[in-house]
CSV table of C-alpha atoms in Angstrom, one decimal:
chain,number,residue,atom,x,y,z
N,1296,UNK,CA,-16.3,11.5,-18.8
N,1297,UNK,CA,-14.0,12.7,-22.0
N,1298,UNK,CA,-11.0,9.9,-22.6
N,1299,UNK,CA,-8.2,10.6,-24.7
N,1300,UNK,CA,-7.1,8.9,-27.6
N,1301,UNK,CA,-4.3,9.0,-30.2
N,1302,UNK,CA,-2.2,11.1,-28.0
N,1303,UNK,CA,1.0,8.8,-28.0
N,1304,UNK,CA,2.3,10.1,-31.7
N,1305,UNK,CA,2.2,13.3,-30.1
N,1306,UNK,CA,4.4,11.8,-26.9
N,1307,UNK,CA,7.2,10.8,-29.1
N,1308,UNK,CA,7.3,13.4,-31.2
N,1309,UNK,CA,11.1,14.5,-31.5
N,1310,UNK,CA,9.5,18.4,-31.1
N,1311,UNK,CA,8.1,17.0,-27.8
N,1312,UNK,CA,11.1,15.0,-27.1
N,1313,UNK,CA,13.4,18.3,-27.7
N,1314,UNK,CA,11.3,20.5,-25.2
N,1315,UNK,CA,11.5,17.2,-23.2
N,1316,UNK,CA,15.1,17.4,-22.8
N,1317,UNK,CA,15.5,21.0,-21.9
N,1318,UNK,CA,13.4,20.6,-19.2
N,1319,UNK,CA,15.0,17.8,-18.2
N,1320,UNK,CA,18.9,19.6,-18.2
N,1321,UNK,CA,17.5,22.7,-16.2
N,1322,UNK,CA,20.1,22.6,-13.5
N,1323,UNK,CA,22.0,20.1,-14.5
N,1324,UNK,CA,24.3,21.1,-18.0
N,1325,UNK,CA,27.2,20.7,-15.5
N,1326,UNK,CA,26.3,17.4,-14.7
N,1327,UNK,CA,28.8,14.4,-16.4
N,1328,UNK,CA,26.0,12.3,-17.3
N,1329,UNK,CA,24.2,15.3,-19.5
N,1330,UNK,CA,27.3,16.2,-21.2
N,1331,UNK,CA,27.9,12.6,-22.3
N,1332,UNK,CA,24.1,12.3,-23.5
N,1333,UNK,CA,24.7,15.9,-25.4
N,1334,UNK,CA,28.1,14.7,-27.2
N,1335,UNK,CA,25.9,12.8,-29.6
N,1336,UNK,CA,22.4,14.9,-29.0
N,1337,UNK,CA,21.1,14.8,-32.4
N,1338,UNK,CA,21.8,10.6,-32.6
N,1339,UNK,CA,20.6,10.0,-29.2
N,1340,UNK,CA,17.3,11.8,-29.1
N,1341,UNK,CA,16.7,10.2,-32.4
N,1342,UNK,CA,17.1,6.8,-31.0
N,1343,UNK,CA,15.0,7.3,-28.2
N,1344,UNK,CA,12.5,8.4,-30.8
N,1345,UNK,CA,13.0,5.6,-32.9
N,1346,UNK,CA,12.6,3.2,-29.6
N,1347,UNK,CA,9.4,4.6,-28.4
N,1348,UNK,CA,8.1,4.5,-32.3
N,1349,UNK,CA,8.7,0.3,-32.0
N,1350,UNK,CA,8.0,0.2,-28.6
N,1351,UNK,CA,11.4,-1.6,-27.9
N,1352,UNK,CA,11.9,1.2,-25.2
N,1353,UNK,CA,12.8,-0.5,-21.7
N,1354,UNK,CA,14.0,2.0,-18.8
N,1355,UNK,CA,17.0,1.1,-17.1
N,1356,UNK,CA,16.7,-0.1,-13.5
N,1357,UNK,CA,17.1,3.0,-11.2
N,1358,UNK,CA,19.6,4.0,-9.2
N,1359,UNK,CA,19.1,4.6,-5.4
N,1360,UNK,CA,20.6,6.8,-3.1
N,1361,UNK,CA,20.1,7.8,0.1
N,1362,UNK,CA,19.5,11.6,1.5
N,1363,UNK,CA,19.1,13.0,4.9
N,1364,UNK,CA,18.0,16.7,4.8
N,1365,UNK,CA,18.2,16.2,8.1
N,1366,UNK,CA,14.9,13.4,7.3
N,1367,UNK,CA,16.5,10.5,6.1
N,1368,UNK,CA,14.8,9.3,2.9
N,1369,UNK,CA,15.6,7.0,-0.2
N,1370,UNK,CA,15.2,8.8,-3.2
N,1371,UNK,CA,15.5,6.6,-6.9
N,1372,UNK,CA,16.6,8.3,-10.1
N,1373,UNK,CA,15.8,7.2,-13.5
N,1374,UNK,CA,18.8,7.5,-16.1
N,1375,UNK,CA,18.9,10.8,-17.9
N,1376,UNK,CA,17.3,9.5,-20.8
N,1377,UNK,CA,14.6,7.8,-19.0
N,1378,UNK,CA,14.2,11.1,-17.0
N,1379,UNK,CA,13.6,12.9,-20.8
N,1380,UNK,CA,10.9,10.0,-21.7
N,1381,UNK,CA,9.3,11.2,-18.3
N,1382,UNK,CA,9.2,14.7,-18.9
N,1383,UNK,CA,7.8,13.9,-22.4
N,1384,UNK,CA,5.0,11.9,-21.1
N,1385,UNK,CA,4.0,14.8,-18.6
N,1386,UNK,CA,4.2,17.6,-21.2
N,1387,UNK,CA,1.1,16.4,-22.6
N,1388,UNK,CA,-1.0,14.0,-20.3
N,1389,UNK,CA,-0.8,16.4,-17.4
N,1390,UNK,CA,-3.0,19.3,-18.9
N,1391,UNK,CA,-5.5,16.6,-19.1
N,1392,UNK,CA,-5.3,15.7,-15.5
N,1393,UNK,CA,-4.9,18.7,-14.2
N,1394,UNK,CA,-8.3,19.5,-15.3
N,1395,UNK,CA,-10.0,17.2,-13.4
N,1396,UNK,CA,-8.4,18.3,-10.1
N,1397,UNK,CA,-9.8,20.1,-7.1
N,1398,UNK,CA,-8.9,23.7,-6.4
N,1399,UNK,CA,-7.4,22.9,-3.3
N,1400,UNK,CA,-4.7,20.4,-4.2
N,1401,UNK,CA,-1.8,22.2,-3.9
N,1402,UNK,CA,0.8,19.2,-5.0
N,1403,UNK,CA,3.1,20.0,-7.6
N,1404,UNK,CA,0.7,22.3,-9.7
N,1405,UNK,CA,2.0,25.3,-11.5
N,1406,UNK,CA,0.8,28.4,-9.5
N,1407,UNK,CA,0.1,26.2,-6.5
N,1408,UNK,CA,2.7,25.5,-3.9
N,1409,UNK,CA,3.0,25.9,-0.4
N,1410,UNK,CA,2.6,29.7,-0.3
N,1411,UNK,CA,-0.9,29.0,-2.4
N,1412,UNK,CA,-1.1,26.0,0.7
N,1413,UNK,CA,-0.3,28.4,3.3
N,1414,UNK,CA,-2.2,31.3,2.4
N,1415,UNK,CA,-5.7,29.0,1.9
N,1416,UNK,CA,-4.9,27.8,5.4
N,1417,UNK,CA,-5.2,31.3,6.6
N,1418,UNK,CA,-8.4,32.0,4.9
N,1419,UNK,CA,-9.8,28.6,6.2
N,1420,UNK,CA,-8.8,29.4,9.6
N,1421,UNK,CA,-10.5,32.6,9.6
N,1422,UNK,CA,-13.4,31.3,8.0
N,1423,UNK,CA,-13.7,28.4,10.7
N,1424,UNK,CA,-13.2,30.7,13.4
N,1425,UNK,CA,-15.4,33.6,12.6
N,1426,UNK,CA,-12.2,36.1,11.7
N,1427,UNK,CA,-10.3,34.5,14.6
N,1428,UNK,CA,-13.0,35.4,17.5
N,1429,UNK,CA,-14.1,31.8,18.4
N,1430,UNK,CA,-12.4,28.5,18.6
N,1431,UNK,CA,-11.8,25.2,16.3
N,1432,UNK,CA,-10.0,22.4,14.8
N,1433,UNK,CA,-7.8,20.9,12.7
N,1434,UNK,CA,-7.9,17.3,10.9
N,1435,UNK,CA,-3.8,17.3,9.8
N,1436,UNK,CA,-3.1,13.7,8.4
N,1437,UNK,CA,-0.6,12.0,7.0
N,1438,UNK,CA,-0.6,8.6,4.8
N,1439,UNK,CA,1.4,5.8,5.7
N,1440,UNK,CA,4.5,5.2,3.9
N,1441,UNK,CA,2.4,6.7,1.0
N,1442,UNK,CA,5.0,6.1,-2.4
N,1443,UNK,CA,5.8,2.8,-1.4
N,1444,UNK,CA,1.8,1.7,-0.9
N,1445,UNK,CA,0.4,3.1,-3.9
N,1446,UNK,CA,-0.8,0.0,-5.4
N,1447,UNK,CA,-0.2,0.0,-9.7
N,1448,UNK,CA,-2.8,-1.9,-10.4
N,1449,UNK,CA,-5.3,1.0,-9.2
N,1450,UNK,CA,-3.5,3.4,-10.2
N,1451,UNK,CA,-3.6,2.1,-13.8
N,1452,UNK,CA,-7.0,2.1,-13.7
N,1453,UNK,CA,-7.7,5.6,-12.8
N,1454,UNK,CA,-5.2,6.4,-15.6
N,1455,UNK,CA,-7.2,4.5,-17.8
N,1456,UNK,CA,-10.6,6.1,-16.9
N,1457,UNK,CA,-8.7,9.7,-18.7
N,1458,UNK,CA,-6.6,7.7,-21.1
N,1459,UNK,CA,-7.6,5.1,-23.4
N,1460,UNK,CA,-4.7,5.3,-25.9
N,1461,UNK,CA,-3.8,1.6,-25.4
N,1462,UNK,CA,0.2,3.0,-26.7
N,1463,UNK,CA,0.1,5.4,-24.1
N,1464,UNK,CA,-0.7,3.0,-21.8
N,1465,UNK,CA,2.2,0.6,-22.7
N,1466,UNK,CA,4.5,3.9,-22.0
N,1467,UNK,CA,2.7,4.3,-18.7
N,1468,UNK,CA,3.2,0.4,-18.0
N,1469,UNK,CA,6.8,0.4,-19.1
N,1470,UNK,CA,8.0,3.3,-16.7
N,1471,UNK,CA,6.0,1.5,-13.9
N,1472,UNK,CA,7.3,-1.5,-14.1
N,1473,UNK,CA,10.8,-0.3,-13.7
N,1474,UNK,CA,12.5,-0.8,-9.9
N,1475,UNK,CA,15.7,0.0,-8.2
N,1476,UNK,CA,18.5,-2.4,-8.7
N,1477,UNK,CA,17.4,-4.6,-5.2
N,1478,UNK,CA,13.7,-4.9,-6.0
N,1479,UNK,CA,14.8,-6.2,-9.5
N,1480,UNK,CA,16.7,-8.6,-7.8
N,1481,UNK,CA,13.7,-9.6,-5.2
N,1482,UNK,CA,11.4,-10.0,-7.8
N,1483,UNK,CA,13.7,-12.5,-10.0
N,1484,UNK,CA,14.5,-14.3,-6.8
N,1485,UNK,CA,11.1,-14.8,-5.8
N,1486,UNK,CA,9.5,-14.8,-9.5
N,1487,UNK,CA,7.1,-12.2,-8.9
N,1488,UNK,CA,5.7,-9.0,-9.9
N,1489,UNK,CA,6.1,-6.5,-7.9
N,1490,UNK,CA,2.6,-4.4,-8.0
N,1491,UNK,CA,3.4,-1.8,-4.6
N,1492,UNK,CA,5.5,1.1,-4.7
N,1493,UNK,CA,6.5,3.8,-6.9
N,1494,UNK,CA,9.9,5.5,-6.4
N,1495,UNK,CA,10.1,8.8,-4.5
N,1496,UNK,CA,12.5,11.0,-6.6
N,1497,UNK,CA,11.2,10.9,-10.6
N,1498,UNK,CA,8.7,13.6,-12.2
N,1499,UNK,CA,6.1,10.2,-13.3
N,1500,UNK,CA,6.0,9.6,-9.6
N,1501,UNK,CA,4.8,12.6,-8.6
N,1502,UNK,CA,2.6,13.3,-10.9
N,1503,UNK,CA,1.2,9.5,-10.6
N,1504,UNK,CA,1.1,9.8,-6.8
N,1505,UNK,CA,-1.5,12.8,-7.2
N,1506,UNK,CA,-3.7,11.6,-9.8
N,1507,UNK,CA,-4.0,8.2,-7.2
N,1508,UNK,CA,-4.9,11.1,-4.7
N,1509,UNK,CA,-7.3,12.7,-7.0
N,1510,UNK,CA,-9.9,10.0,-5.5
N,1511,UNK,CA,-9.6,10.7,-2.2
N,1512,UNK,CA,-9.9,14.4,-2.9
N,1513,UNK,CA,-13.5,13.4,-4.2
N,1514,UNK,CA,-14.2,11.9,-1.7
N,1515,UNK,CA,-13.5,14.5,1.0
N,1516,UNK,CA,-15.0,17.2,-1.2
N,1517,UNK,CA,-17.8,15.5,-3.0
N,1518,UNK,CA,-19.1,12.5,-0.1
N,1519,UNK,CA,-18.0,13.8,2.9
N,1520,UNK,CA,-18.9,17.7,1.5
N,1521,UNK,CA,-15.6,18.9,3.7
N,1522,UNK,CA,-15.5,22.6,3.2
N,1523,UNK,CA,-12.2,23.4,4.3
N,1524,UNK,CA,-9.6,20.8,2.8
N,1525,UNK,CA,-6.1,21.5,1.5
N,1526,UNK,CA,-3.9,18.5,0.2
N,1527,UNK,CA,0.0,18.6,-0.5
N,1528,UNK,CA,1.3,15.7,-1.9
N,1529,UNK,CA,0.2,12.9,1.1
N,1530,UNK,CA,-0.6,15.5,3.8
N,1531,UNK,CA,-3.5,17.3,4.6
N,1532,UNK,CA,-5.5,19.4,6.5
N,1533,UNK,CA,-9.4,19.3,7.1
N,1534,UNK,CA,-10.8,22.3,9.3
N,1535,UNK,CA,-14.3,22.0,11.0
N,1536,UNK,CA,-15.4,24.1,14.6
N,1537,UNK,CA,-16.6,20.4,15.7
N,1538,UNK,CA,-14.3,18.2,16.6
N,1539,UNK,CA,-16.7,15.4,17.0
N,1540,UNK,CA,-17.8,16.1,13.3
N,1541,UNK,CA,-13.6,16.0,12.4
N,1542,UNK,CA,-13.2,12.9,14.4
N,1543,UNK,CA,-16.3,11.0,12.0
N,1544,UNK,CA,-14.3,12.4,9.1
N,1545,UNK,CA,-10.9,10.9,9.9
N,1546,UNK,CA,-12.9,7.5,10.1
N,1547,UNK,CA,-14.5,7.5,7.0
N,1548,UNK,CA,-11.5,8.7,5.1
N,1549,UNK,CA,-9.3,6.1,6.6
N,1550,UNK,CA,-12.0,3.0,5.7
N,1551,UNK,CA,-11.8,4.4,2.5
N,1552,UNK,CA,-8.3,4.8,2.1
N,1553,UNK,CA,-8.3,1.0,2.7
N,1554,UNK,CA,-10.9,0.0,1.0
N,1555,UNK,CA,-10.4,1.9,-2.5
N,1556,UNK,CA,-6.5,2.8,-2.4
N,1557,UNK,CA,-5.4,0.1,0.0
N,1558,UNK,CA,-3.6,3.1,1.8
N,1559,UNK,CA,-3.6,3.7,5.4
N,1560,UNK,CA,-3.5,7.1,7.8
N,1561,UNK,CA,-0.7,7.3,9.9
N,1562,UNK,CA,-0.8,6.5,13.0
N,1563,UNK,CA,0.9,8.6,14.8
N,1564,UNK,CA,1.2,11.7,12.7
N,1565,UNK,CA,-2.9,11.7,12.0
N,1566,UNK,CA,-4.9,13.9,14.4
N,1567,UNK,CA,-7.0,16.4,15.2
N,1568,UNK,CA,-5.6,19.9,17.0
N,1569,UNK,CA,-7.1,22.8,18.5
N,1570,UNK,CA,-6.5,25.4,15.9
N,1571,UNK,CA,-4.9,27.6,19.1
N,1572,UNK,CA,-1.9,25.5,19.5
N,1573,UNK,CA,-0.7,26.4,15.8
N,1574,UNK,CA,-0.9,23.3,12.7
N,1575,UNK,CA,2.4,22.0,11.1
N,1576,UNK,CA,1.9,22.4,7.7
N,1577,UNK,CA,4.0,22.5,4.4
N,1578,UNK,CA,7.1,23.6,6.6
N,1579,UNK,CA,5.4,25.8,8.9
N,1580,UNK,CA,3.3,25.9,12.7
N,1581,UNK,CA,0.8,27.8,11.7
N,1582,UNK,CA,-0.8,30.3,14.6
N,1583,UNK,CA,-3.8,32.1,14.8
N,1584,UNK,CA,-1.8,35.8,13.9
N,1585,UNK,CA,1.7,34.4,13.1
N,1586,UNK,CA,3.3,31.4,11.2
N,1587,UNK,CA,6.9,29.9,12.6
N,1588,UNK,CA,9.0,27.7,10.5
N,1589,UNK,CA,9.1,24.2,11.4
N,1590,UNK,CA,12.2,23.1,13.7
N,1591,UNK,CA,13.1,20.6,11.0
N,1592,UNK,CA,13.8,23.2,8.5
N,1593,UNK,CA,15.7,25.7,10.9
N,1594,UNK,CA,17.8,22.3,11.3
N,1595,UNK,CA,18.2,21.8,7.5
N,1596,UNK,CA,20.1,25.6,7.1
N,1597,UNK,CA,21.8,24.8,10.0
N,1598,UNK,CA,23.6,21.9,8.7
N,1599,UNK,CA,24.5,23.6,5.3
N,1600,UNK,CA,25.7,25.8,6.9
N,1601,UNK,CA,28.3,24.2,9.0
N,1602,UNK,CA,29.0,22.2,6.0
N,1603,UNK,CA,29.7,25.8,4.1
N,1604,UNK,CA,31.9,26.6,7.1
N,1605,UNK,CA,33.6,23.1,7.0
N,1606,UNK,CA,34.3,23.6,3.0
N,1607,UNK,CA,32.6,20.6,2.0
N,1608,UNK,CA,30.1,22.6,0.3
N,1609,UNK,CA,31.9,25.4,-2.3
N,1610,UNK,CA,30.1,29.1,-1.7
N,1611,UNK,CA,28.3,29.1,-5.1
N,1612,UNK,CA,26.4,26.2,-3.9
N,1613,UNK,CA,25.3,27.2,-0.5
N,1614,UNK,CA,24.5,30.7,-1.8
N,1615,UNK,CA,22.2,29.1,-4.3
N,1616,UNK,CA,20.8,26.5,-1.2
N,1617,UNK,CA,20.5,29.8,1.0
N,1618,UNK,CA,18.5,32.0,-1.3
N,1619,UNK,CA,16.1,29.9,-1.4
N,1620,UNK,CA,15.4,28.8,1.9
N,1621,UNK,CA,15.6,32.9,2.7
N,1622,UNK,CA,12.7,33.6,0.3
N,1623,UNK,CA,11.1,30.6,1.7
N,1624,UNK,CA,11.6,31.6,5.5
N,1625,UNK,CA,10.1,35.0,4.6
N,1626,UNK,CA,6.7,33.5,4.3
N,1627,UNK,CA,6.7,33.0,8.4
N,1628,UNK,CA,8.1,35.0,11.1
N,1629,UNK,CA,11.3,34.9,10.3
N,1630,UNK,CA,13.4,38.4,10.6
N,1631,UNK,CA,15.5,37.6,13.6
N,1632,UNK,CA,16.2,34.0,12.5
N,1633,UNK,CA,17.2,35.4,9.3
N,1634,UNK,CA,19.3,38.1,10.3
N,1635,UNK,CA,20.9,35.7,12.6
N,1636,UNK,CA,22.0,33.2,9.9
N,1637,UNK,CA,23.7,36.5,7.8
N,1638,UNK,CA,26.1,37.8,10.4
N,1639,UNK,CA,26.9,33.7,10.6
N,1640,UNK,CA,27.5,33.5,6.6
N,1641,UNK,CA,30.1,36.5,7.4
N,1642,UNK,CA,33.4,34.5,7.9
């Protein structure tokens, strides 16, 4: 396996840490913290620069917050020029792990997102089905509290399989080690390391979170020799006509969940479905001739919505919110629905 060295000049480059930071304002030049950070742009990119260089760089503790869209979840920012470090990191160690990938993990991945997910579905289902004339099933998992059980000692090693740049690896260590506010304070009370969890809510996360489910994705392809398999981020699907052969599966990848990630299948949202009765998946309930979008994200417009009408949210924003969930309801069955939420917008 090829390992990459002398890759960390290239990191800290201030070229790299320039292309860094315009990725890292997209969306956000009207934000107060990236106007303060661009008052001095020139002297502050050179100083992170300079940082990195002596490896005196330490990320600032992050700052949590909490959304519900309408699923309640805590999401944990990095400061903005922690976030630039980030994208700087990714720009170049991501081409070389994106290599080793399967074709079927759909996480994240330029070209690859849930319309790649949904429409390799569809051609899975018709393959396991014979074009739709005979019956099957569906293996649709979901790991347990998956960010905050990724454990950073494994994950370091897998890193280090691709990477053997030990400066890179200091980086890589450095943004780890960083928590939120209240596990900095747990750790100093109980004088520990904390070696469980990385935050949901930074680009390192989820680009860390797939290479740590690179290995199962081996496993499922390579051991198990699962034909159709389809990963997004901690969910996915494995379709099989035998259920019996599914239900084996779902053993073996939970033992080795435990056994090599220390992860766990959830309980409750891990099982295996008749194919007839339509699969939740990356948003959707997908049917055997038509997809419908998931109650959850109906729900989602809906309360954007009333906020619009309420005038907590100004009309810029929710035309911005609604586009985008209107190109994303297209992919299903969607016309009356959408029509219907129009003549609402109509005040």
């Amino acid at each position: 396996m090829k390992s990459y060295n002398n890759i960390y000049e290239k990191i800290i480059s201030l070229k790299n840490l320039i292309l860094a930071w315009k990725k890292a304002r997209k969306g956000k030049t009207k934000k107060d913290y990236v106007k303060i950070f661009e008052k001095n742009l020139g002297y502050n990119l050179r100083l992170l620069h300079y940082e990195l260089k002596n490896k005196i760089y330490f990320p600032l503790p992050l700052k949590t917050f909490i959304l519900r869209d309408p699923k309640t979840r805590k999401i944990s920012k990095s400061f903005f020029r922690d976030r630039i470090v980030h994208h700087a990191l990714v720009r170049i160690i991501e081409p070389i792990f994106d290599k080793t990938f399967i074709y079927d993990n759909c996480a994240n991945r330029i070209g690859k997102g849930t319309l790649f997910a949904l429409k390799r579905f569809e051609r899975f289902q018709r393959k396991v089905t014979c074009n739709l004339t005979s019956g099957g099933y569906c293996l649709q998992a979901d790991i347990r509290h998956y960010f905050d059980e990724i454990d950073k000692d494994i994950l370091l090693e897998i890193i280090q399989r691709k990477i053997s740049d030990e400066q890179t690896i200091w980086l890589i260590k450095q943004i780890l080690k960083v928590q939120t506010r209240e596990r900095e304070r747990e750790r100093e009370t109980r004088g520990n390391l904390i070696h469980k969890g990385i935050p949901l809510g930074n680009l390192t996360s989820q680009f860390f979170a797939n290479i740590y489910l690179n290995e199962l994705d081996y496993f499922v392809k390579n051991t198990l020799r699962a034909k159709y398999y389809i990963r997004y981020v901690d969910d996915f699907v494995i379709l099989h006509k035998s259920k019996i052969q599914l239900e084996l599966w779902k053993n073996e990848i939970d033992n080795f969940l435990i056994e090599k990630l220390r992860l766990q299948l959830h309980p409750d949202k891990s099982k295996i479905i008749n194919l007839s009765r339509g699969i939740d998946f990356v948003g959707f309930r997908n049917f055997y001739h038509y997809r419908l979008l998931r109650r959850r994200n109906i729900n989602k417009i809906k309360s954007k919505l009333q906020d619009f009408r309420e005038e907590n949210i100004p009309k810029e924003k929710f035309d911005e919110i609604f586009q985008g969930w209107n190109a994303y309801a297209k992919w299903g069955n969607s016309y009356n629905l959408r029509k219907n939420f129009f003549s609402l917008m109509i005040i």
